[in-house]
Amino acid sequence: TAPCSGNAPSHNDFASYSWPPSVQALHMLVNQAEGGYSTLLDGWAALGVFRVQHPEHFETLCRVPVPFREFDAYNETFAVAPMIQLDSAGHVSLFRYSNQLMQPMDPSAPDTIAFYEAYHLLSRQLLQSAFRCRFRLNGGQIIVAASHRVLHGREAIESAGKRHLQDAYFEHDNIRNMLTVLRRQHG
């Protein structure tokens, strides 16, 4: 039985990995709790708007490294990387956004103030984003998302009830590889 729980703001998992998994599957095995609606947000679409409206802040988020850490009694991962990574053509290829895992920045570093201004503005825009959808994930349903692009979250659970969400992660390259092999084998 899930205890009543606050919301989990939009984020992607494993920002604290040097290379976060590129695909995430969220399988709701059972959901008898009230509330707890799921949210998905197209981070790359939101960044496209942010880039046009605030190019200097976008550039700051592409340039300034941010510390991310996740730890418990059995694991610890730590990465320092900009929130936004671009490919060689200048397109967004990775968006690390996790308030839960982001660590404090060095207040004496020259880019800290510019980073926090950009981060604050982006976070406000994400909260009001038209690129967000909200829905109830029922028992037996599964979401498979490109986790370098899509942020996920959950609204507050209003009343306790049996709730079991199982997650799994893998690389998009594995899917592309299998599709290539299948095409080759089956024409």
mmCIF file of C-alpha atoms in Angstrom:
data_model
loop_
_atom_site.group_PDB
_atom_site.id
_atom_site.type_symbol
_atom_site.label_atom_id
_atom_site.label_comp_id
_atom_site.label_asym_id
_atom_site.label_seq_id
_atom_site.Cartn_x
_atom_site.Cartn_y
_atom_site.Cartn_z
ATOM 1 C CA THR A 1 0.000 0.000 0.000
ATOM 2 C CA ALA A 2 1.483 3.306 -1.071
ATOM 3 C CA PRO A 3 1.583 6.024 1.579
ATOM 4 C CA CYS A 4 0.142 9.395 0.620
ATOM 5 C CA SER A 5 2.957 11.193 -1.076
ATOM 6 C CA GLY A 6 3.750 14.618 -2.476
ATOM 7 C CA ASN A 7 4.328 15.280 -6.115
ATOM 8 C CA ALA A 8 7.470 14.333 -8.040
ATOM 9 C CA PRO A 9 8.265 17.296 -10.300
ATOM 10 C CA SER A 10 9.147 16.706 -13.950
ATOM 11 C CA HIS A 11 12.611 15.195 -14.302
ATOM 12 C CA ASN A 12 14.587 12.517 -16.043
ATOM 13 C CA ASP A 13 16.279 9.719 -14.157
ATOM 14 C CA PHE A 14 20.004 9.087 -13.757
ATOM 15 C CA ALA A 15 21.259 12.613 -14.444
ATOM 16 C CA SER A 16 24.059 11.517 -12.105
ATOM 17 C CA TYR A 17 25.345 8.976 -14.660
ATOM 18 C CA SER A 18 28.126 9.956 -17.042
ATOM 19 C CA TRP A 19 25.788 8.725 -19.819
ATOM 20 C CA PRO A 20 22.175 8.291 -18.632
ATOM 21 C CA PRO A 21 20.152 5.476 -20.220
ATOM 22 C CA SER A 22 18.403 6.761 -23.353
ATOM 23 C CA VAL A 23 15.106 4.847 -22.969
ATOM 24 C CA GLN A 24 12.961 4.394 -19.887
ATOM 25 C CA ALA A 25 10.006 2.070 -19.416
ATOM 26 C CA LEU A 26 7.592 2.762 -16.551
ATOM 27 C CA HIS A 27 5.239 -0.174 -15.981
ATOM 28 C CA MET A 28 2.359 0.410 -13.585
ATOM 29 C CA LEU A 29 1.662 -3.055 -12.266
ATOM 30 C CA VAL A 30 -1.076 -1.973 -9.843
ATOM 31 C CA ASN A 31 -2.610 1.442 -9.190
ATOM 32 C CA GLN A 32 -5.446 1.587 -6.690
ATOM 33 C CA ALA A 33 -4.327 4.880 -5.118
ATOM 34 C CA GLU A 34 -6.305 8.076 -5.627
ATOM 35 C CA GLY A 35 -4.525 10.932 -7.354
ATOM 36 C CA GLY A 36 -0.921 10.471 -8.407
ATOM 37 C CA TYR A 37 -1.575 11.382 -12.036
ATOM 38 C CA SER A 38 1.451 10.928 -14.280
ATOM 39 C CA THR A 39 2.932 13.744 -16.320
ATOM 40 C CA LEU A 40 5.154 13.725 -19.386
ATOM 41 C CA LEU A 41 6.873 16.778 -20.807
ATOM 42 C CA ASP A 42 8.616 17.042 -24.182
ATOM 43 C CA GLY A 43 11.830 18.609 -22.912
ATOM 44 C CA TRP A 44 13.363 19.126 -26.336
ATOM 45 C CA ALA A 45 10.285 20.979 -27.622
ATOM 46 C CA ALA A 46 10.313 23.178 -24.512
ATOM 47 C CA LEU A 47 14.045 23.816 -25.005
ATOM 48 C CA GLY A 48 13.386 24.819 -28.622
ATOM 49 C CA VAL A 49 11.097 27.609 -27.436
ATOM 50 C CA PHE A 50 13.501 28.565 -24.636
ATOM 51 C CA ARG A 51 16.399 28.724 -27.129
ATOM 52 C CA VAL A 52 14.506 31.189 -29.352
ATOM 53 C CA GLN A 53 13.229 33.346 -26.479
ATOM 54 C CA HIS A 54 16.395 33.320 -24.326
ATOM 55 C CA PRO A 55 19.425 32.405 -26.462
ATOM 56 C CA GLU A 56 21.994 33.655 -23.930
ATOM 57 C CA HIS A 57 20.433 31.582 -21.124
ATOM 58 C CA PHE A 58 20.199 28.541 -23.402
ATOM 59 C CA GLU A 59 23.918 28.886 -24.182
ATOM 60 C CA THR A 60 24.710 29.113 -20.464
ATOM 61 C CA LEU A 61 22.857 25.829 -19.808
ATOM 62 C CA CYS A 62 24.808 24.211 -22.677
ATOM 63 C CA ARG A 63 28.154 25.428 -21.350
ATOM 64 C CA VAL A 64 28.159 25.414 -17.530
ATOM 65 C CA PRO A 65 28.818 22.016 -15.892
ATOM 66 C CA VAL A 66 26.394 21.019 -13.141
ATOM 67 C CA PRO A 67 27.026 18.423 -10.417
ATOM 68 C CA PHE A 68 24.435 15.625 -10.115
ATOM 69 C CA ARG A 69 24.585 12.992 -7.373
ATOM 70 C CA GLU A 70 22.435 10.028 -6.400
ATOM 71 C CA PHE A 71 23.284 7.909 -3.400
ATOM 72 C CA ASP A 72 21.975 5.496 -0.820
ATOM 73 C CA ALA A 73 23.485 2.773 1.374
ATOM 74 C CA TYR A 74 24.267 0.570 -1.658
ATOM 75 C CA ASN A 75 24.944 2.938 -4.576
ATOM 76 C CA GLU A 76 26.494 6.245 -5.424
ATOM 77 C CA THR A 77 26.718 7.913 -8.818
ATOM 78 C CA PHE A 78 28.111 11.344 -9.561
ATOM 79 C CA ALA A 79 28.456 13.262 -12.810
ATOM 80 C CA VAL A 80 29.357 16.817 -13.656
ATOM 81 C CA ALA A 81 27.953 17.896 -17.021
ATOM 82 C CA PRO A 82 25.940 20.719 -18.565
ATOM 83 C CA MET A 83 22.143 20.323 -18.412
ATOM 84 C CA ILE A 84 21.891 20.552 -22.201
ATOM 85 C CA GLN A 85 24.143 18.689 -24.605
ATOM 86 C CA LEU A 86 24.148 19.475 -28.337
ATOM 87 C CA ASP A 87 25.170 17.201 -31.205
ATOM 88 C CA SER A 88 27.624 18.228 -33.941
ATOM 89 C CA ALA A 89 24.787 19.901 -35.907
ATOM 90 C CA GLY A 90 23.751 22.022 -32.911
ATOM 91 C CA HIS A 91 20.593 20.035 -32.099
ATOM 92 C CA VAL A 92 19.749 19.050 -28.530
ATOM 93 C CA SER A 93 20.864 15.458 -27.938
ATOM 94 C CA LEU A 94 20.630 15.186 -24.134
ATOM 95 C CA PHE A 95 18.674 17.133 -21.525
ATOM 96 C CA ARG A 96 19.644 16.440 -17.887
ATOM 97 C CA TYR A 97 16.967 17.895 -15.663
ATOM 98 C CA SER A 98 16.577 16.631 -12.132
ATOM 99 C CA ASN A 99 15.959 18.942 -9.185
ATOM 100 C CA GLN A 100 16.195 15.844 -6.996
ATOM 101 C CA LEU A 101 19.775 14.994 -8.050
ATOM 102 C CA MET A 102 21.250 18.418 -8.809
ATOM 103 C CA GLN A 103 23.840 19.482 -6.253
ATOM 104 C CA PRO A 104 24.703 23.042 -5.170
ATOM 105 C CA MET A 105 27.022 24.993 -7.438
ATOM 106 C CA ASP A 106 30.175 26.688 -6.185
ATOM 107 C CA PRO A 107 28.981 30.218 -5.314
ATOM 108 C CA SER A 108 32.412 31.682 -6.088
ATOM 109 C CA ALA A 109 32.631 30.203 -9.607
ATOM 110 C CA PRO A 110 32.338 32.879 -12.305
ATOM 111 C CA ASP A 111 29.344 31.279 -14.088
ATOM 112 C CA THR A 112 27.245 30.389 -11.040
ATOM 113 C CA ILE A 113 25.029 33.471 -11.057
ATOM 114 C CA ALA A 114 24.414 33.213 -14.815
ATOM 115 C CA PHE A 115 23.642 29.500 -14.452
ATOM 116 C CA TYR A 116 21.093 29.979 -11.666
ATOM 117 C CA GLU A 117 19.396 32.822 -13.590
ATOM 118 C CA ALA A 118 19.084 30.587 -16.668
ATOM 119 C CA TYR A 119 18.022 27.549 -14.620
ATOM 120 C CA HIS A 120 15.366 29.551 -12.751
ATOM 121 C CA LEU A 121 13.920 30.951 -15.982
ATOM 122 C CA LEU A 122 13.901 27.518 -17.663
ATOM 123 C CA SER A 123 12.286 25.892 -14.605
ATOM 124 C CA ARG A 124 9.505 28.495 -14.558
ATOM 125 C CA GLN A 125 8.895 27.884 -18.261
ATOM 126 C CA LEU A 126 8.787 24.104 -17.773
ATOM 127 C CA LEU A 127 6.168 24.457 -15.014
ATOM 128 C CA GLN A 128 3.903 26.353 -17.403
ATOM 129 C CA SER A 129 4.804 24.305 -20.465
ATOM 130 C CA ALA A 130 2.303 23.599 -23.232
ATOM 131 C CA PHE A 131 4.426 20.525 -23.950
ATOM 132 C CA ARG A 132 3.159 18.699 -20.839
ATOM 133 C CA CYS A 133 0.468 16.052 -20.730
ATOM 134 C CA ARG A 134 -1.284 14.648 -17.660
ATOM 135 C CA PHE A 135 -2.985 11.267 -17.368
ATOM 136 C CA ARG A 136 -3.691 8.393 -15.023
ATOM 137 C CA LEU A 137 -1.384 5.428 -15.494
ATOM 138 C CA ASN A 138 -3.555 2.424 -14.640
ATOM 139 C CA GLY A 139 -2.485 -1.045 -13.601
ATOM 140 C CA GLY A 140 -1.145 -2.985 -16.588
ATOM 141 C CA GLN A 141 -0.198 0.128 -18.576
ATOM 142 C CA ILE A 142 3.369 0.973 -19.564
ATOM 143 C CA ILE A 143 5.090 4.119 -20.791
ATOM 144 C CA VAL A 144 8.204 3.821 -22.939
ATOM 145 C CA ALA A 145 9.946 7.177 -23.379
ATOM 146 C CA ALA A 146 13.115 8.615 -24.874
ATOM 147 C CA SER A 147 14.591 9.661 -21.551
ATOM 148 C CA HIS A 148 17.185 12.064 -22.987
ATOM 149 C CA ARG A 149 14.214 14.047 -24.273
ATOM 150 C CA VAL A 150 11.123 13.364 -22.170
ATOM 151 C CA LEU A 151 10.745 14.459 -18.559
ATOM 152 C CA HIS A 152 8.326 12.505 -16.394
ATOM 153 C CA GLY A 153 6.689 13.246 -13.078
ATOM 154 C CA ARG A 154 3.798 12.437 -10.791
ATOM 155 C CA GLU A 155 1.228 14.570 -9.056
ATOM 156 C CA ALA A 156 0.580 14.038 -5.351
ATOM 157 C CA ILE A 157 -1.019 10.772 -4.260
ATOM 158 C CA GLU A 158 -4.175 11.769 -2.401
ATOM 159 C CA SER A 159 -5.128 8.537 -0.667
ATOM 160 C CA ALA A 160 -3.297 5.343 0.077
ATOM 161 C CA GLY A 161 -4.022 2.295 -2.008
ATOM 162 C CA LYS A 162 -2.019 -0.506 -3.502
ATOM 163 C CA ARG A 163 0.400 0.991 -6.037
ATOM 164 C CA HIS A 164 3.367 -0.678 -7.694
ATOM 165 C CA LEU A 165 5.394 1.024 -10.418
ATOM 166 C CA GLN A 166 8.325 -0.865 -11.941
ATOM 167 C CA ASP A 167 10.915 0.886 -14.074
ATOM 168 C CA ALA A 168 13.488 -0.417 -16.546
ATOM 169 C CA TYR A 169 16.130 1.300 -18.641
ATOM 170 C CA PHE A 170 17.966 0.468 -21.853
ATOM 171 C CA GLU A 171 19.777 2.092 -24.762
ATOM 172 C CA HIS A 172 18.042 3.273 -27.898
ATOM 173 C CA ASP A 173 21.038 1.925 -29.846
ATOM 174 C CA ASN A 174 19.942 -1.602 -28.872
ATOM 175 C CA ILE A 175 16.548 -1.046 -30.522
ATOM 176 C CA ARG A 176 18.088 0.473 -33.665
ATOM 177 C CA ASN A 177 20.504 -2.450 -33.823
ATOM 178 C CA MET A 178 17.706 -5.029 -33.576
ATOM 179 C CA LEU A 179 15.619 -3.234 -36.230
ATOM 180 C CA THR A 180 18.625 -3.188 -38.576
ATOM 181 C CA VAL A 181 19.253 -6.899 -38.053
ATOM 182 C CA LEU A 182 15.555 -7.755 -38.546
ATOM 183 C CA ARG A 183 15.391 -5.694 -41.759
ATOM 184 C CA ARG A 184 18.479 -7.433 -43.053
ATOM 185 C CA GLN A 185 17.080 -10.880 -42.188
ATOM 186 C CA HIS A 186 13.531 -10.268 -43.453
ATOM 187 C CA GLY A 187 14.046 -7.816 -46.296
#
